[in-house]
């Protein structure tokens, strides 16, 4: 699913942050713009939409990490308010009043803290990985469409996802079977739906309604599908088997969802690419693409929708720069579902002055685009690490590539409609990384 970019390759795909310790003992700076103290966002702004996302900004009270999503016509952002020891969520409903809530309290910044927002029915599920009450935890808080809390915070495992009807996660322990838990939104408690043998790495990936439980083994990948309200997951089946590809061993694989279909992308040692769809009704035959990934190319994102699968990869060009820097090109391989054709699109040429990534895919109405953040390869000491949001089309009608200059400590993907938006933790002029900052919504392309 392009908009939500549910990738197995990381908890926060499409997130870029600097690693700095926020100011935790001082009060936030006052905003120079008129504001409504009851909401914590600047007043006088028009109703929210993706198209005017760049006009939305919060008060300067946030530190990294931040998160963003779009659900039920509402743009939602979240971030750490270090001065209060809380995670704050702000929502801009289309045509409605802005709401603001401290969703999780007694939290503290750590270098590996992570934050995520997932659509959860008509509300959002906030996922915090970091200290809560002085102890490391992976915590979920579910909020309704106006920021109201739905139940108490829930401690979950490392692999987690949300559907329209509930949560699913994996409780894993070294050398022991992993236990897969699920909790419908309407239920106060979770129940176990499956167990994964200790010789497999378990993870969950959510579609709109279904959860895919993946089991990574030495020579294959298994999958089973269930809904959070199901009491037990059905037996797993093998969806990637190395022996099906002869001597062409697997180099890597990626997974994504679109609707309630799991998309698999297998890259072999020779660079060959094979695609397969998996659903409750079974698996499609493998589709082998005519284009290949080079031995020195790195796959940085893989996602898709009903129209196509898109694989983004970079290539380092060492001899284009001096010894201290490298440059990388960015390309996308688009495999069309309707025509069974695949093509490679150039997104960005090598640039010795820019370090690129992470990357994500988004789906505005005009066609899919790839977006990424850029940093100055030799930035000035004390300056904001991120200096641009860049994007490029992977279909002919999706518009021209471009970039937007920013000075930010974090950038996360948001959502799409006619256009797309990202949330940026913006560095004020002459400020340093220890000061609280505003989250500003930036529209693109």
Coordinates of C-alpha atoms in Angstrom, one line a residue:
X1 CA 0.0 0.0 0.0
X2 CA 1.8 3.1 -1.2
X3 CA 0.3 5.6 1.2
X4 CA 0.9 3.7 4.4
X5 CA 4.2 2.1 3.2
X6 CA 4.0 -1.0 5.3
X7 CA 7.4 -2.5 4.8
X8 CA 9.0 -5.4 6.6
X9 CA 12.4 -3.7 6.3
X10 CA 12.0 -1.5 9.3
X11 CA 9.6 -0.2 12.0
X12 CA 9.9 3.4 10.7
X13 CA 10.3 3.2 7.0
X14 CA 10.3 6.6 5.5
X15 CA 11.6 8.3 8.6
X16 CA 14.7 10.5 8.9
X17 CA 15.9 12.0 12.1
X18 CA 19.0 13.5 13.6
X19 CA 20.3 11.9 16.8
X20 CA 20.4 14.7 19.3
X21 CA 19.3 14.9 22.9
X22 CA 16.4 17.3 23.3
X23 CA 16.3 20.0 26.0
X24 CA 14.4 18.3 28.8
X25 CA 14.7 20.6 31.7
X26 CA 13.7 24.0 30.2
X27 CA 10.3 25.3 29.2
X28 CA 9.4 25.5 25.5
X29 CA 10.1 28.8 23.7
X30 CA 7.1 31.0 23.1
X31 CA 5.9 31.2 19.5
X32 CA 6.0 34.5 17.7
X33 CA 2.7 33.7 15.9
X34 CA -0.7 34.1 17.5
X35 CA -1.8 30.7 19.0
X36 CA -4.7 29.0 20.8
X37 CA -3.2 27.7 24.1
X38 CA -6.0 25.1 24.3
X39 CA -4.8 23.3 21.2
X40 CA -1.1 24.0 21.0
X41 CA -1.3 24.9 17.3
X42 CA -1.2 28.2 15.5
X43 CA -4.5 29.9 15.1
X44 CA -6.1 31.4 12.0
X45 CA -5.4 28.4 9.7
X46 CA -7.9 27.1 7.1
X47 CA -9.5 23.7 7.2
X48 CA -7.0 20.8 6.8
X49 CA -6.4 19.0 3.6
X50 CA -3.5 17.4 1.8
X51 CA -3.5 20.2 -0.7
X52 CA -2.8 22.9 1.8
X53 CA -0.7 20.8 4.1
X54 CA 2.2 23.3 4.0
X55 CA 0.0 25.8 5.9
X56 CA -0.2 23.7 9.0
X57 CA 2.3 24.0 11.9
X58 CA 2.4 23.3 15.6
X59 CA 3.8 25.4 18.4
X60 CA 7.6 24.9 18.8
X61 CA 7.5 22.4 21.7
X62 CA 8.6 19.2 19.9
X63 CA 11.8 17.1 19.7
X64 CA 12.6 14.0 17.7
X65 CA 11.2 11.4 17.2
X66 CA 8.1 12.5 15.3
X67 CA 5.4 10.6 13.3
X68 CA 2.5 11.4 11.0
X69 CA -0.4 9.8 9.2
X70 CA -3.8 10.7 7.5
X71 CA -7.0 8.9 8.6
X72 CA -10.7 9.6 8.1
X73 CA -10.0 13.0 6.6
X74 CA -7.7 14.1 9.4
X75 CA -4.0 15.0 9.2
X76 CA -2.3 13.8 12.4
X77 CA 1.2 14.4 13.7
X78 CA 2.9 13.3 17.0
X79 CA 6.2 14.1 18.7
X80 CA 8.1 14.1 21.9
X81 CA 7.5 17.0 24.2
X82 CA 10.6 16.6 26.3
X83 CA 9.9 19.5 28.7
X84 CA 6.7 17.6 29.9
X85 CA 7.9 14.1 29.4
X86 CA 5.0 13.3 27.1
X87 CA 4.1 12.3 23.6
X88 CA 1.7 14.8 22.1
X89 CA -0.6 14.2 19.2
X90 CA -2.2 17.0 17.1
X91 CA -5.0 16.5 14.5
X92 CA -6.3 18.7 11.7
X93 CA -9.7 17.4 10.7
X94 CA -11.1 18.5 7.3
X95 CA -13.5 21.4 8.1
X96 CA -13.3 20.8 11.9
X97 CA -11.5 22.2 14.9
X98 CA -7.9 21.3 15.6
X99 CA -7.4 18.9 18.5
X100 CA -4.4 18.3 20.7
X101 CA -3.7 15.6 23.4
X102 CA -0.8 14.3 25.4
X103 CA -1.4 10.7 24.6
X104 CA 1.4 9.1 26.6
X105 CA 3.1 10.5 29.7
X106 CA 6.1 9.8 31.9
X107 CA 8.3 9.2 28.9
X108 CA 11.9 10.1 28.3
X109 CA 14.1 10.5 25.3
X110 CA 16.7 7.9 24.4
X111 CA 19.0 7.7 21.4
X112 CA 17.0 4.8 20.0
X113 CA 13.5 6.2 20.7
X114 CA 11.1 5.6 17.9
X115 CA 7.5 6.9 17.2
X116 CA 4.9 5.7 14.8
X117 CA 1.3 6.5 13.9
X118 CA -1.0 3.9 12.2
X119 CA -4.6 4.3 11.1
X120 CA -6.8 2.4 13.5
X121 CA -10.4 2.3 12.2
X122 CA -11.6 5.9 12.4
X123 CA -8.8 6.8 14.8
X124 CA -5.0 6.3 15.2
X125 CA -2.7 3.9 17.0
X126 CA 0.4 5.6 18.5
X127 CA 3.4 3.3 18.9
X128 CA 6.2 4.5 21.2
X129 CA 9.4 2.6 21.6
X130 CA 11.4 4.2 24.4
X131 CA 11.4 4.7 28.2
X132 CA 8.0 4.8 30.0
X133 CA 8.1 5.2 33.7
X134 CA 11.9 4.8 33.7
X135 CA 11.9 1.5 31.9
X136 CA 12.3 0.6 28.2
X137 CA 9.0 -0.4 26.6
X138 CA 7.2 -0.8 23.3
X139 CA 3.8 0.9 24.0
X140 CA 0.6 1.4 22.0
X141 CA -2.1 4.0 22.7
X142 CA -5.2 4.1 20.6
X143 CA -7.0 7.4 20.0
X144 CA -10.4 8.2 18.5
X145 CA -11.1 10.7 15.7
X146 CA -11.0 13.6 18.1
X147 CA -7.9 12.5 20.1
X148 CA -9.9 10.8 22.8
X149 CA -8.1 7.8 24.3
X150 CA -9.6 4.4 23.7
X151 CA -8.6 2.2 26.5
X152 CA -5.3 2.1 28.5
X153 CA -1.8 1.9 26.9
X154 CA -0.9 -1.6 25.8
X155 CA 2.7 -3.1 25.9
X156 CA 3.4 -4.9 22.7
X157 CA 6.2 -6.8 21.0
X158 CA 8.8 -5.6 18.6
X159 CA 6.8 -6.4 15.4
X160 CA 3.5 -4.7 15.5
X161 CA 0.8 -3.5 13.1
X162 CA -2.9 -2.3 13.0
X163 CA -5.9 -3.0 10.8
X164 CA -9.3 -1.4 10.7
X165 CA -10.5 -3.8 13.4
X166 CA -7.6 -4.2 15.8
X167 CA -4.0 -4.8 16.7
X168 CA -1.5 -7.6 16.2
X169 CA 2.0 -8.1 17.5
X170 CA 4.8 -10.6 18.1
X171 CA 6.1 -11.4 21.6
X172 CA 9.5 -12.9 20.9
X173 CA 12.2 -14.3 23.2
X174 CA 15.6 -15.7 22.3
X175 CA 15.6 -19.5 21.7
X176 CA 11.9 -19.7 22.4
X177 CA 8.8 -19.9 20.3
X178 CA 7.4 -16.5 19.5
X179 CA 3.8 -15.9 20.6
X180 CA 1.5 -13.8 18.3
X181 CA -1.1 -11.7 20.1
X182 CA -4.1 -9.9 18.7
X183 CA -6.7 -7.5 20.2
X184 CA -9.8 -6.1 18.5
X185 CA -10.4 -2.5 19.2
X186 CA -13.6 -3.4 21.1
X187 CA -11.9 -5.9 23.4
X188 CA -10.1 -4.9 26.6
X189 CA -7.6 -7.8 26.5
X190 CA -5.5 -9.5 23.9
X191 CA -5.6 -13.2 23.0
X192 CA -3.0 -15.5 21.4
X193 CA -3.6 -16.5 17.8
X194 CA -0.5 -18.4 16.9
X195 CA 3.0 -19.5 17.9
X196 CA 6.1 -19.4 15.7
X197 CA 8.9 -22.0 16.2
X198 CA 12.2 -20.6 17.6
X199 CA 14.0 -21.4 14.3
X200 CA 12.0 -18.8 12.4
X201 CA 12.0 -15.0 12.7
X202 CA 8.4 -13.9 13.1
X203 CA 6.9 -10.6 12.0
X204 CA 3.4 -9.3 11.2
X205 CA 2.3 -7.0 8.4
X206 CA -1.2 -5.6 8.2
X207 CA -3.5 -5.0 5.3
X208 CA -6.8 -3.1 5.6
X209 CA -8.5 -6.0 7.5
X210 CA -6.2 -9.0 7.5
X211 CA -2.9 -9.6 9.3
X212 CA -0.1 -11.6 7.6
X213 CA 2.1 -13.5 10.0
X214 CA 5.5 -14.2 8.3
X215 CA 8.0 -16.8 9.4
X216 CA 11.5 -16.3 8.0
X217 CA 13.5 -19.6 7.9
X218 CA 16.9 -20.5 6.6
X219 CA 15.6 -21.7 3.2
X220 CA 12.0 -20.4 2.9
X221 CA 9.4 -17.9 4.1
X222 CA 6.0 -19.0 5.5
X223 CA 2.8 -16.9 5.8
X224 CA -0.6 -17.3 7.4
X225 CA -3.4 -14.8 7.4
X226 CA -5.9 -13.9 10.2
X227 CA -8.0 -11.0 11.4
X228 CA -7.5 -9.6 14.9
X229 CA -10.9 -10.9 15.9
X230 CA -10.1 -14.5 14.9
X231 CA -9.4 -16.8 17.8
X232 CA -6.8 -18.8 16.0
X233 CA -4.7 -18.4 12.8
X234 CA -4.8 -21.2 10.2
X235 CA -1.7 -23.3 9.5
X236 CA 1.0 -21.5 7.6
X237 CA 2.0 -22.2 4.0
X238 CA 5.4 -21.7 2.3
X239 CA 5.3 -18.6 0.1
X240 CA 9.0 -18.3 -0.8
X241 CA 11.1 -21.5 -1.3
X242 CA 14.7 -21.2 -2.4
X243 CA 14.5 -24.6 -4.2
X244 CA 12.0 -23.1 -6.6
X245 CA 14.7 -21.0 -8.1
X246 CA 17.4 -23.6 -8.6
X247 CA 20.9 -22.4 -8.0
X248 CA 20.0 -18.8 -8.0
X249 CA 20.1 -18.2 -4.3
X250 CA 18.1 -15.4 -2.7
X251 CA 19.9 -12.1 -2.1
X252 CA 17.0 -10.4 -0.2
X253 CA 13.2 -10.2 -0.1
X254 CA 10.7 -7.5 0.8
X255 CA 7.0 -7.5 1.6
X256 CA 4.2 -5.0 1.5
X257 CA 0.4 -4.9 1.5
X258 CA -2.2 -3.4 -0.7
X259 CA -5.8 -3.8 0.4
X260 CA -5.8 -7.3 1.9
X261 CA -3.1 -8.7 -0.4
X262 CA 0.5 -9.3 0.6
X263 CA 3.0 -8.5 -2.1
X264 CA 6.4 -10.3 -2.2
X265 CA 9.5 -9.1 -3.9
X266 CA 12.4 -11.6 -4.2
X267 CA 15.8 -10.5 -5.4
X268 CA 18.2 -13.3 -6.4
X269 CA 22.0 -13.4 -6.3
X270 CA 22.1 -12.8 -10.0
X271 CA 19.9 -9.7 -9.7
X272 CA 16.7 -11.4 -11.0
X273 CA 13.5 -10.1 -9.6
X274 CA 10.4 -12.2 -9.0
X275 CA 7.0 -11.0 -7.7
X276 CA 4.1 -12.8 -6.1
X277 CA 0.8 -11.9 -4.4
X278 CA -0.6 -13.8 -1.4
X279 CA -4.1 -13.6 0.1
X280 CA -6.4 -15.7 2.2
X281 CA -7.3 -17.7 -1.0
X282 CA -3.7 -18.6 -1.8
X283 CA -0.6 -17.5 -3.8
X284 CA -0.3 -16.3 -7.3
X285 CA 2.4 -17.8 -9.7
X286 CA 5.8 -16.1 -9.6
X287 CA 6.2 -13.3 -12.1
X288 CA 9.8 -12.9 -13.2
X289 CA 10.7 -9.4 -14.4
X290 CA 12.9 -8.7 -17.5
X291 CA 15.0 -6.0 -15.7
X292 CA 17.5 -7.0 -13.1
X293 CA 19.2 -5.3 -10.1
X294 CA 22.9 -4.9 -10.4
X295 CA 25.4 -6.5 -8.0
X296 CA 26.3 -3.0 -6.6
X297 CA 22.7 -1.7 -6.5
X298 CA 21.0 -1.4 -3.1
X299 CA 17.2 -1.9 -2.8
X300 CA 16.0 0.9 -0.5
X301 CA 12.2 0.6 -0.8
X302 CA 9.7 -1.9 -2.2
X303 CA 5.9 -1.2 -2.3
X304 CA 2.9 -1.4 -4.5
X305 CA -0.8 -0.9 -5.2
X306 CA -3.5 -2.3 -7.4
X307 CA -1.7 -0.8 -10.5
X308 CA 2.0 -1.6 -10.0
X309 CA 4.8 -2.8 -7.8
X310 CA 7.7 -0.3 -7.4
X311 CA 11.2 -1.2 -6.3
X312 CA 13.6 1.7 -5.5
X313 CA 17.3 1.2 -5.7
X314 CA 20.5 3.3 -5.5
X315 CA 23.9 2.9 -7.0
X316 CA 27.1 4.4 -5.6
X317 CA 29.4 6.2 -8.0
X318 CA 32.7 6.4 -6.1
X319 CA 34.9 7.9 -8.8
X320 CA 32.6 10.9 -9.3
X321 CA 33.7 12.6 -6.0
X322 CA 36.8 13.1 -3.9
X323 CA 38.0 10.5 -1.4
X324 CA 35.9 11.9 1.4
X325 CA 32.5 11.6 -0.2
X326 CA 30.5 9.4 -2.5
X327 CA 27.5 10.0 -4.8
X328 CA 24.6 7.8 -5.6
X329 CA 22.0 7.7 -8.3
X330 CA 18.4 6.8 -7.6
X331 CA 16.3 4.7 -9.9
X332 CA 12.9 2.9 -9.7
X333 CA 11.8 -0.3 -11.3
X334 CA 8.0 -0.2 -12.0
X335 CA 6.2 -3.5 -12.8
X336 CA 2.8 -2.8 -14.2
X337 CA 0.1 -5.3 -13.2
X338 CA -2.3 -4.6 -16.1
X339 CA 0.2 -4.8 -19.0
X340 CA 2.8 -7.2 -17.4
X341 CA 5.4 -4.8 -18.5
X342 CA 8.3 -3.5 -16.3
X343 CA 10.5 -0.4 -16.8
X344 CA 13.3 1.5 -15.1
X345 CA 12.8 5.2 -14.3
X346 CA 15.8 7.5 -13.4
X347 CA 14.8 9.6 -10.4
X348 CA 18.1 11.4 -9.4
X349 CA 21.6 11.6 -10.8
X350 CA 24.7 11.3 -8.6
X351 CA 25.5 14.4 -6.5
X352 CA 28.6 14.6 -4.4
X353 CA 27.1 17.3 -2.3
X354 CA 24.0 15.3 -1.2
X355 CA 23.5 12.3 1.0
X356 CA 20.1 10.7 0.3
X357 CA 17.7 8.6 2.2
X358 CA 15.6 7.1 3.7
X359 CA 13.1 6.7 0.8
X360 CA 9.4 6.0 0.7
X361 CA 6.7 5.6 -1.9
X362 CA 3.5 7.7 -2.0
X363 CA 0.3 7.6 -4.1
X364 CA -1.2 11.0 -5.0
X365 CA -4.2 10.9 -7.3
X366 CA -2.0 11.7 -10.3
X367 CA 0.3 8.6 -10.0
X368 CA 2.9 7.1 -7.7
X369 CA 6.0 9.1 -6.7
X370 CA 9.1 8.2 -4.7
X371 CA 10.2 10.7 -2.0
X372 CA 13.3 11.0 0.1
X373 CA 15.2 13.4 2.3
X374 CA 18.6 14.9 1.5
X375 CA 21.4 16.0 3.7
X376 CA 24.4 18.1 2.9
X377 CA 27.3 15.7 2.5
X378 CA 29.6 18.2 4.3
X379 CA 27.2 20.2 6.4
X380 CA 28.3 22.9 8.7
X381 CA 28.7 22.0 12.4
X382 CA 25.6 22.8 14.3
X383 CA 23.3 23.2 11.3
X384 CA 20.2 21.2 10.8
X385 CA 21.1 17.8 9.3
X386 CA 18.3 17.7 6.7
X387 CA 18.2 20.4 4.0
X388 CA 15.7 19.1 1.4
X389 CA 12.7 16.9 0.7
X390 CA 13.1 15.5 -2.8
X391 CA 10.7 13.5 -5.0
X392 CA 10.4 11.9 -8.4
X393 CA 7.5 10.4 -10.4
X394 CA 7.5 6.7 -11.4
X395 CA 4.6 7.0 -13.8
X396 CA 4.4 9.4 -16.8
X397 CA 1.4 11.3 -15.5
X398 CA 2.6 11.9 -12.0
X399 CA 4.4 15.2 -12.6
X400 CA 8.0 16.4 -12.7
X401 CA 10.7 15.6 -10.1
X402 CA 11.6 18.3 -7.7
X403 CA 12.9 19.2 -4.2
X404 CA 11.8 21.5 -1.4
X405 CA 14.5 23.3 0.6
X406 CA 14.0 22.8 4.4
X407 CA 16.1 23.0 7.5
X408 CA 14.9 20.1 9.7
X409 CA 16.0 17.6 12.3
X410 CA 13.4 15.0 11.2
X411 CA 11.1 14.3 8.3
X412 CA 8.4 11.6 8.2
X413 CA 5.9 10.6 5.5
X414 CA 2.3 11.5 6.0
X415 CA -0.4 10.6 3.5
X416 CA -1.8 11.4 0.1
X417 CA -5.0 12.7 -1.7
X418 CA -4.7 15.0 -4.7
X419 CA -1.2 15.6 -3.4
X420 CA 1.0 14.2 -0.6
X421 CA 2.4 15.6 2.6
X422 CA 5.3 15.1 5.0
X423 CA 5.8 16.3 8.6
X424 CA 9.0 18.1 9.2
X425 CA 10.6 19.0 12.5
X426 CA 11.8 22.5 11.5
X427 CA 15.0 24.1 12.9
X428 CA 14.4 27.8 13.6
X429 CA 17.0 30.2 12.3
X430 CA 20.1 30.4 14.5
X431 CA 18.7 27.7 16.8
X432 CA 20.6 24.6 17.8
X433 CA 19.4 21.0 18.2
X434 CA 18.8 21.3 22.0
X435 CA 15.8 23.7 21.5
X436 CA 12.2 22.6 21.0
X437 CA 10.9 22.9 17.5
X438 CA 7.7 23.2 15.5
X439 CA 6.3 20.3 13.4
X440 CA 5.4 21.8 10.0
X441 CA 3.4 20.0 7.3
X442 CA 4.9 20.2 3.9
X443 CA 2.8 19.4 0.8
X444 CA 4.4 17.8 -2.3
X445 CA 4.8 17.1 -5.3

